[in-house]
PDB file of C-alpha atoms and ligand atoms in Angstrom:
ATOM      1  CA  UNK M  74       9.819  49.800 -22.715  1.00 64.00           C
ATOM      2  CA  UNK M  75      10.189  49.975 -18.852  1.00 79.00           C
ATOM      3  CA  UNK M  76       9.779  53.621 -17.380  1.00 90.00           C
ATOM      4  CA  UNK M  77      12.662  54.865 -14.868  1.00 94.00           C
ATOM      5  CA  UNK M  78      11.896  54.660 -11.840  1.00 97.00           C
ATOM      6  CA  UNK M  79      13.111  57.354  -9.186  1.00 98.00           C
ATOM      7  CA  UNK M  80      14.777  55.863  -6.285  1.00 98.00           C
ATOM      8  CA  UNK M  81      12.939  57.237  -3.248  1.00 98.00           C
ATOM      9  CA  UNK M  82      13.155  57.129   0.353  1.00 98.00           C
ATOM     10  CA  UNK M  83      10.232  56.941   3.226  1.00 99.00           C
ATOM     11  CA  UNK M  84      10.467  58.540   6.553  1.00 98.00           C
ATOM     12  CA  UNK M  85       8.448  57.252   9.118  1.00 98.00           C
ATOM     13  CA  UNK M  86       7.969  57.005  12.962  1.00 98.00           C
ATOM     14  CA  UNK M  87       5.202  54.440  13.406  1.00 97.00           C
ATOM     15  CA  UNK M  88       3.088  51.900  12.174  1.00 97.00           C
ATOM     16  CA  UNK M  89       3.985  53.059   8.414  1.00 98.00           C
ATOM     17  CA  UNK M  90       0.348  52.326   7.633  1.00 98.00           C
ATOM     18  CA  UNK M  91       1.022  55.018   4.151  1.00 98.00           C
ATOM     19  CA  UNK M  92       4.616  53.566   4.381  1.00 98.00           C
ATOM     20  CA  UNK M  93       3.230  50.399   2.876  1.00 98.00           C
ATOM     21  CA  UNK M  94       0.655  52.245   0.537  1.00 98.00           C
ATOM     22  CA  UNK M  95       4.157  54.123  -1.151  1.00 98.00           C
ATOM     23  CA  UNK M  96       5.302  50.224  -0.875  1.00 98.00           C
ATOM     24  CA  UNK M  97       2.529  48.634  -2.877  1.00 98.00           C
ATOM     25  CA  UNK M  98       2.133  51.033  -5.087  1.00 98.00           C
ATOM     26  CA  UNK M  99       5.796  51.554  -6.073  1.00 98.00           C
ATOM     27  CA  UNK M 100       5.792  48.024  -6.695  1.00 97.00           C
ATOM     28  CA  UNK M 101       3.798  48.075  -9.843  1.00 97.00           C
ATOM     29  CA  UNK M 102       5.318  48.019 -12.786  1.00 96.00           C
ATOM     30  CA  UNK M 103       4.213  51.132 -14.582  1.00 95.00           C
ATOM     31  CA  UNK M 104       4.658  53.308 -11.294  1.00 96.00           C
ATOM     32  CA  UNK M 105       7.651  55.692 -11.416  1.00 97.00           C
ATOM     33  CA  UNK M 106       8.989  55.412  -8.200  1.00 98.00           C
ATOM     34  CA  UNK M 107      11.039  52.591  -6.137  1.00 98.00           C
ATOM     35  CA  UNK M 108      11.665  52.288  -2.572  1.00 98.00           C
ATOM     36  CA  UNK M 109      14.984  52.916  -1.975  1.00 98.00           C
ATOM     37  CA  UNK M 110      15.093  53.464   1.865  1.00 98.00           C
ATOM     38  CA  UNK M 111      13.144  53.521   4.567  1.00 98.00           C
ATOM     39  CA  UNK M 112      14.227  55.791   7.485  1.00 98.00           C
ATOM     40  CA  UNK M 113      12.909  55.976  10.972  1.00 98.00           C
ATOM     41  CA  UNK M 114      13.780  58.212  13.709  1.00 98.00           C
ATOM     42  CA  UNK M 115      12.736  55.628  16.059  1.00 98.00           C
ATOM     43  CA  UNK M 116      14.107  51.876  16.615  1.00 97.00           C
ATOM     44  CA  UNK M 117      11.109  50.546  17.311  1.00 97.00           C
ATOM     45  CA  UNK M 118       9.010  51.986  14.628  1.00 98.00           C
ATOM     46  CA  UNK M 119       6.472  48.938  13.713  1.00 97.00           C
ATOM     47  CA  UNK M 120       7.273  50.095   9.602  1.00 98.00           C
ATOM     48  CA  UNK M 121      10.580  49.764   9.819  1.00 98.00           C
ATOM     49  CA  UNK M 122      10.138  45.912  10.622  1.00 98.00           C
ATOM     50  CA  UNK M 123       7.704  45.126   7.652  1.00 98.00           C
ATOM     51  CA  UNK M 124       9.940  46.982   5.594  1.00 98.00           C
ATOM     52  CA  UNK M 125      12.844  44.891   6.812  1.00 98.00           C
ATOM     53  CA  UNK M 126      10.013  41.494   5.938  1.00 98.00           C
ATOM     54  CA  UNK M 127      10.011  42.257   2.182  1.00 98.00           C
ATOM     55  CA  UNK M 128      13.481  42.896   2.126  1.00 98.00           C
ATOM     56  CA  UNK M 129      13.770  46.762   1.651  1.00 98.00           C
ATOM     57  CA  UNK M 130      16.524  48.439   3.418  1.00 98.00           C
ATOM     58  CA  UNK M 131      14.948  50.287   6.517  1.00 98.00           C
ATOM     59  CA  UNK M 132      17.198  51.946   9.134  1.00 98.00           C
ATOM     60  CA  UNK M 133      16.488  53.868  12.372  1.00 98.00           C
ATOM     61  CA  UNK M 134      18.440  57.265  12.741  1.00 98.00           C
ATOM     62  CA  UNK M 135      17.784  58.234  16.541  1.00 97.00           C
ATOM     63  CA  UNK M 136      17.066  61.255  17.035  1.00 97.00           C
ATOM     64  CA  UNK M 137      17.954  60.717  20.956  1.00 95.00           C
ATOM     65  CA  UNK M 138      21.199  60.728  20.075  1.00 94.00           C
ATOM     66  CA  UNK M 139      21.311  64.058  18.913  1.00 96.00           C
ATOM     67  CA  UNK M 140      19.883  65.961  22.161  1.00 95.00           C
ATOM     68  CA  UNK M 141      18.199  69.099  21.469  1.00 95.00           C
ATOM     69  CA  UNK M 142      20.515  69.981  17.896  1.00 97.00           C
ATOM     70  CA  UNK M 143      17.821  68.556  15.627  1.00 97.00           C
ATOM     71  CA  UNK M 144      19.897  70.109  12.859  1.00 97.00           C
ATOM     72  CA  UNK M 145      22.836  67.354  13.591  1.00 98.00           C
ATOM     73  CA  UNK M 146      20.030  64.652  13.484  1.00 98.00           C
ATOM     74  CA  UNK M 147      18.744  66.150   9.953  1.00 98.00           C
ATOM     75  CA  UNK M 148      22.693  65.987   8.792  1.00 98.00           C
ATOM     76  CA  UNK M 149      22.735  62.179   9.575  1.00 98.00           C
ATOM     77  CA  UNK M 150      19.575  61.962   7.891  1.00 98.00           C
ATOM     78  CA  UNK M 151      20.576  63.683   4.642  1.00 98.00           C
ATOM     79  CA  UNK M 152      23.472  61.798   4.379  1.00 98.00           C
ATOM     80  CA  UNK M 153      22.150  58.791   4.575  1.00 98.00           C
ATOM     81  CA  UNK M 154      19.733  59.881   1.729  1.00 98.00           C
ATOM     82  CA  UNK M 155      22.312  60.989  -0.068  1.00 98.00           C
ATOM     83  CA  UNK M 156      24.678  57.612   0.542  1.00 98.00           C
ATOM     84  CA  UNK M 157      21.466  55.939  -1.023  1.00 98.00           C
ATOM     85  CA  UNK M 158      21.439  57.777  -3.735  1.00 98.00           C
ATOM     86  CA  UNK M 159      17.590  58.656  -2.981  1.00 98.00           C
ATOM     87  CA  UNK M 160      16.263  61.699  -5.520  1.00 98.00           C
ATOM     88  CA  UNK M 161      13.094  62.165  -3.572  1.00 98.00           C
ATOM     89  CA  UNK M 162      11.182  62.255   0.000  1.00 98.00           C
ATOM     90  CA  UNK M 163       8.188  61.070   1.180  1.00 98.00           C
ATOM     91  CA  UNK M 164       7.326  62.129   4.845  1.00 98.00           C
ATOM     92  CA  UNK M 165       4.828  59.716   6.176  1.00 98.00           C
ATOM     93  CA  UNK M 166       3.745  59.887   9.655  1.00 98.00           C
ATOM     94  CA  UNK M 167       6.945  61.587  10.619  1.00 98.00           C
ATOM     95  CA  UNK M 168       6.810  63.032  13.394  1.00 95.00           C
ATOM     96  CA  UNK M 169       9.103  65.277  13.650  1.00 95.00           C
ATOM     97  CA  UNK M 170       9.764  69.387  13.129  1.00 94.00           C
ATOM     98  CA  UNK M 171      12.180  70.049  10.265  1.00 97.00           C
ATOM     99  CA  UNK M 172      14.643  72.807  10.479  1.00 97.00           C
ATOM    100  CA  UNK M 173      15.614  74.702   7.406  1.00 97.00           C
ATOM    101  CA  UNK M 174      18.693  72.616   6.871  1.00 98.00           C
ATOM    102  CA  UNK M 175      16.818  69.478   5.612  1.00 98.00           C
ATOM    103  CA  UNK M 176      13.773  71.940   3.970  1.00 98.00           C
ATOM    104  CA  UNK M 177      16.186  73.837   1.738  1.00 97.00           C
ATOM    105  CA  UNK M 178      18.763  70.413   1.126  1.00 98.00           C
ATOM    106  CA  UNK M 179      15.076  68.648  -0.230  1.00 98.00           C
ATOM    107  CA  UNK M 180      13.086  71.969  -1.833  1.00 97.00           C
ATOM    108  CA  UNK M 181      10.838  70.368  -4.557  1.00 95.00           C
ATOM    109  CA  UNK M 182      11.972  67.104  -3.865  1.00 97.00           C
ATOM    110  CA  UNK M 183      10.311  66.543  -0.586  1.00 98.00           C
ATOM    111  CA  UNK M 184       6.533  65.809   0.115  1.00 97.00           C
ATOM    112  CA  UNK M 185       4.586  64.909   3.386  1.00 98.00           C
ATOM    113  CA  UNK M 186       0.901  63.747   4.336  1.00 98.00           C
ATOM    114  CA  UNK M 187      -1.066  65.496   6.511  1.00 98.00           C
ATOM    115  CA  UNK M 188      -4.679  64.289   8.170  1.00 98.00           C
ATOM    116  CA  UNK M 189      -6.701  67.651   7.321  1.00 98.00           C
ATOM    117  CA  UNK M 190      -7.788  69.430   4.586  1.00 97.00           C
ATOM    118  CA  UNK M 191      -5.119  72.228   4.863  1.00 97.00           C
ATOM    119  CA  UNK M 192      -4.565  74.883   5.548  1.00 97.00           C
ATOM    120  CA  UNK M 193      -6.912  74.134   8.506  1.00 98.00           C
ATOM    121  CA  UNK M 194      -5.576  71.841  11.497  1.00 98.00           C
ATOM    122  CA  UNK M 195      -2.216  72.060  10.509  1.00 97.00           C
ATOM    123  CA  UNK M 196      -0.271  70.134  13.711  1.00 96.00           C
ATOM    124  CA  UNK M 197      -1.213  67.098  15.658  1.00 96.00           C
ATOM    125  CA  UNK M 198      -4.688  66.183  17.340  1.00 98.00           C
ATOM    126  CA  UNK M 199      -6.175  67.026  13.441  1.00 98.00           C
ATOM    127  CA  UNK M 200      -9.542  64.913  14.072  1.00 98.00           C
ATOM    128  CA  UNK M 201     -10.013  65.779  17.423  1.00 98.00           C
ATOM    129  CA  UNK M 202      -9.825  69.198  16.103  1.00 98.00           C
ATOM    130  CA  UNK M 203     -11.978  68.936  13.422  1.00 98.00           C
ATOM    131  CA  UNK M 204     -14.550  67.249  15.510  1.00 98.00           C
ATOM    132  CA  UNK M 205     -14.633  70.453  18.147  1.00 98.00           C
ATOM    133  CA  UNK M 206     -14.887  72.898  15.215  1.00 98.00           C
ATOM    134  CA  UNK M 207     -18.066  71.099  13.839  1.00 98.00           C
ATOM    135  CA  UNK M 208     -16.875  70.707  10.377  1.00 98.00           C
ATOM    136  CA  UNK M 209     -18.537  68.649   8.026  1.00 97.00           C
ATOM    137  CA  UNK M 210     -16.062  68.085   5.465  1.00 96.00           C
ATOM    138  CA  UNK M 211     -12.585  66.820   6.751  1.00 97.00           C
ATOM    139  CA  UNK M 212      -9.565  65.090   4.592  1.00 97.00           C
ATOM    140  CA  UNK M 213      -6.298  65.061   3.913  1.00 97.00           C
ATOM    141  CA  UNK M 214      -4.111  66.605   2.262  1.00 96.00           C
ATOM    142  CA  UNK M 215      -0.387  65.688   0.240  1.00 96.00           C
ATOM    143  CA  UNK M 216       2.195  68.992   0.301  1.00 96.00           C
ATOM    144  CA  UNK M 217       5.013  69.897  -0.442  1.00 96.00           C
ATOM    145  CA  UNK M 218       7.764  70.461   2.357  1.00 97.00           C
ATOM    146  CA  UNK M 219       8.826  73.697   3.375  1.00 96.00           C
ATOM    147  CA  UNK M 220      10.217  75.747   6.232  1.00 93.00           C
ATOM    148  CA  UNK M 221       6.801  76.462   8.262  1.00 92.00           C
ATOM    149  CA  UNK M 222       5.250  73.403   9.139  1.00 92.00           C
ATOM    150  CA  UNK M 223       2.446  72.332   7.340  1.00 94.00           C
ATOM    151  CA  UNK M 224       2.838  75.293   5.300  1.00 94.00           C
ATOM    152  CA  UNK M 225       3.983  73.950   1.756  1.00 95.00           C
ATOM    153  CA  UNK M 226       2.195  74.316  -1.907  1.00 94.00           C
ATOM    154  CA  UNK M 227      -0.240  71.617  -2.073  1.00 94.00           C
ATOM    155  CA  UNK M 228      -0.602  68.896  -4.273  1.00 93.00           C
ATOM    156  CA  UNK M 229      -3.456  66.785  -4.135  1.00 93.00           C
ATOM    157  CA  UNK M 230      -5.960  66.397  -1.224  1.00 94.00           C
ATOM    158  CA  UNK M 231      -9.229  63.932  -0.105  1.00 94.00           C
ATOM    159  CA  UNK M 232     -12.320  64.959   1.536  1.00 95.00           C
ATOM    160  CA  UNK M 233     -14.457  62.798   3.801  1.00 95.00           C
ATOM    161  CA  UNK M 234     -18.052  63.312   5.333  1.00 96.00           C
ATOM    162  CA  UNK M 235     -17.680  63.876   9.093  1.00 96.00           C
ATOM    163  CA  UNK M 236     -20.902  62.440  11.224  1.00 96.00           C
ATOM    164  CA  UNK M 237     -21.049  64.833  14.050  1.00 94.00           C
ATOM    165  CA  UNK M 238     -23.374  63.014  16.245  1.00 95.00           C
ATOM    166  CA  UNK M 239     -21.633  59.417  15.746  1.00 96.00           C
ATOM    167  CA  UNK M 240     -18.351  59.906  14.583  1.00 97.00           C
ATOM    168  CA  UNK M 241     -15.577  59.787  17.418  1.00 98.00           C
ATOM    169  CA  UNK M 242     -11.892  60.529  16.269  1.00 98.00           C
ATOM    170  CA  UNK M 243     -11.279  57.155  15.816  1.00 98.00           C
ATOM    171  CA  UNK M 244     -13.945  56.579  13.556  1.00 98.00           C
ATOM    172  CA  UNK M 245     -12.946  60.152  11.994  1.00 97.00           C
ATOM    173  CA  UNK M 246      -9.393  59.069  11.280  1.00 98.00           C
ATOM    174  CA  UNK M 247      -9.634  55.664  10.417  1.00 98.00           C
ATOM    175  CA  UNK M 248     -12.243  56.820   7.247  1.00 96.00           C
ATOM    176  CA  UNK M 249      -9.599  60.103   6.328  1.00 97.00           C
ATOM    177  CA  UNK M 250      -7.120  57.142   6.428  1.00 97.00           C
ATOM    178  CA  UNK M 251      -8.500  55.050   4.012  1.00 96.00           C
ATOM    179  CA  UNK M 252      -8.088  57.868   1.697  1.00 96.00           C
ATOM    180  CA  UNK M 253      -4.559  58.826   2.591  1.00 97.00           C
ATOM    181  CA  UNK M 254      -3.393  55.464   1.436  1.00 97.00           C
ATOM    182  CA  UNK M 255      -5.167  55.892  -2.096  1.00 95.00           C
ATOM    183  CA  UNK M 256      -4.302  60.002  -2.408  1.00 96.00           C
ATOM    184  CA  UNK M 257      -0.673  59.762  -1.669  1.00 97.00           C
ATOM    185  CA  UNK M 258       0.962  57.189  -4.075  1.00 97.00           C
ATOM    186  CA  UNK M 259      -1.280  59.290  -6.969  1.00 94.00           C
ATOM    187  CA  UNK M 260      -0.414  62.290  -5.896  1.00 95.00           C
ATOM    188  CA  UNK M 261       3.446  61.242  -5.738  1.00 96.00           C
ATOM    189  CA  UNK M 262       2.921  60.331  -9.268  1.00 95.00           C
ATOM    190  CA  UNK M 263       1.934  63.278 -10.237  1.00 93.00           C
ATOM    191  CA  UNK M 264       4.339  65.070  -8.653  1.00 94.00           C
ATOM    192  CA  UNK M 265       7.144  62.726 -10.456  1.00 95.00           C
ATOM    193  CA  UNK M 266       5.755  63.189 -13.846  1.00 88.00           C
ATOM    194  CA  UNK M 267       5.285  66.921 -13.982  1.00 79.00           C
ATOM    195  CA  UNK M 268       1.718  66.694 -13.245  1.00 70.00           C
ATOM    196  CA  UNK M 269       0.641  67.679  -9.842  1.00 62.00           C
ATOM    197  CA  UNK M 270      -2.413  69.791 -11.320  1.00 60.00           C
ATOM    198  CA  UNK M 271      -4.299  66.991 -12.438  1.00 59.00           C
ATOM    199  CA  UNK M 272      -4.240  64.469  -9.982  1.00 63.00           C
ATOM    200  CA  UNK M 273      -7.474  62.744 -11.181  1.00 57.00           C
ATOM    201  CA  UNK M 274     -10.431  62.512  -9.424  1.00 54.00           C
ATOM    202  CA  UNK M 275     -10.628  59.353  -9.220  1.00 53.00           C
ATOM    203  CA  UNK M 276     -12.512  56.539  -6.677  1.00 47.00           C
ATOM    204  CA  UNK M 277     -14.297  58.646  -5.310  1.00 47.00           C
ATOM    205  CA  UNK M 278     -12.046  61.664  -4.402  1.00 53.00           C
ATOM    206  CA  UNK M 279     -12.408  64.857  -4.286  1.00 54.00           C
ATOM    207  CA  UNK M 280      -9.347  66.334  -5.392  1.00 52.00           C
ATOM    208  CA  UNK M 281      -8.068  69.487  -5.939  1.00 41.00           C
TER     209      UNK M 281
HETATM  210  C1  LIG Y  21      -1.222  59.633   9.149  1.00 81.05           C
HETATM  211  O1  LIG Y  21      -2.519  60.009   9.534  1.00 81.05           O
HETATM  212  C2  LIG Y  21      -0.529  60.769   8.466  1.00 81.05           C
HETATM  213  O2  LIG Y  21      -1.392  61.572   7.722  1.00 81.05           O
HETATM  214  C3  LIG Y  21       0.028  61.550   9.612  1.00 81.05           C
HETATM  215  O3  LIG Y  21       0.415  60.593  10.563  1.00 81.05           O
HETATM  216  C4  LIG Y  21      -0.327  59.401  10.364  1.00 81.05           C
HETATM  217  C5  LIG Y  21       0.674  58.337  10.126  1.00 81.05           C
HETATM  218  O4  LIG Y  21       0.085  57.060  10.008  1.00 81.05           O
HETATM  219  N1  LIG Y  21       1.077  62.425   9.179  1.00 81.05           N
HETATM  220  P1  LIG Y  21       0.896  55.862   9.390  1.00 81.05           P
HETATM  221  O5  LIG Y  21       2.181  55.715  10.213  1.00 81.05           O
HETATM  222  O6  LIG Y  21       1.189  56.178   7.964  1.00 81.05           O
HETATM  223  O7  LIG Y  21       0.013  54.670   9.570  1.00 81.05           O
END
């Protein structure tokens, strides 16, 4: 028997690099989740074009458009969701602030990636960060999406070595990358069956 699979939609920005992660896995058969819609707030978002390539409906909703009323931009956004018929959210790599109005209109049913273990480095500049603080353990980290930003419950998160004297911030997020693309499809599982205590630890990961 085929499982159900829960139409969802991907917001993006950028390159979409966890974009096609969500992708890959919510092509497998036994995965509960299908792509619905991908949503950009920028035209020229490099996702938004593979997206387009296999043939998934990607759109950009401007948020230029909108001026400063980043609420009006949300509106567009949820009702394009909503026109799609999408049941849940997957923030990944976008890059912008959420007001309440979209927080509340998703609650539960809205998740996001973020490149540190939080609740430290919430924000932008995460690696450089780390890197400055001396840490030795860095990560990522799947949430859920709430009003303060960066704030939500957590769900699952990855943990990486950081080399002080030869890592850069490159080097720093291109090896907390590789594990964003294998934590956030499992950890949006687990969130869509119930589950999201026991994301497994699994290839390595050290998951909470
Ligand atoms: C990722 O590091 C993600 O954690 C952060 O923004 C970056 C987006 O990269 N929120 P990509 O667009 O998914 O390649």
């Amino acid at each position: 028997m085929s499982i159900r699979k829960t139409p969802i939609a991907i917001l993006i920005s950028g390159r979409g690099s966890n974009m096609r992660s969500l992708i890959a896995a919510c092509a497998e058969p036994d995965f509960p989740a299908s792509v619905a819609l991908v949503l950009s707030n920028k035209e020229d978002a490099a996702g938004l074009d593979y997206a387009r390539s296999l043939g998934l409906p990607a759109e950009a909703v401007p948020h230029k458009a909108f001026g400063k009323d980043r609420e009006a931009h949300e509106r567009a956004i949820d009702a394009r969701l909503r026109e799609a018929g999408i049941e849940f959210v997957c923030l990944a790599g976008y890059m912008r602030l959420l007001t309440p109005f979209l927080t509340d209109a998703w609650a539960g049913r809205m998740i996001n990636i973020h490149p540190s273990l939080l609740p430290v480095f919430p924000g932008t500049h995460t690696h450089e960060r780390a890197l400055e603080a001396g840490v030795r353990i860095h990560g990522c980290t799947v949430h859920h999406v709430t009003a303060g930003m960066d704030e939500g419950p957590i769900i699952a998160q990855a943990a990486v070595p950081v080399f002080p004297k030869k890592d850069s911030a490159d080097d720093l997020a291109a090896r907390v990358l590789v594990q964003e693309h294998v934590l956030y499809p499992a950890a949006l599982k687990a969130v869509l069956g119930g589950n999201s205590d026991s994301v497994s630890s699994e290839d390595g990961l050290l998951v909470v």
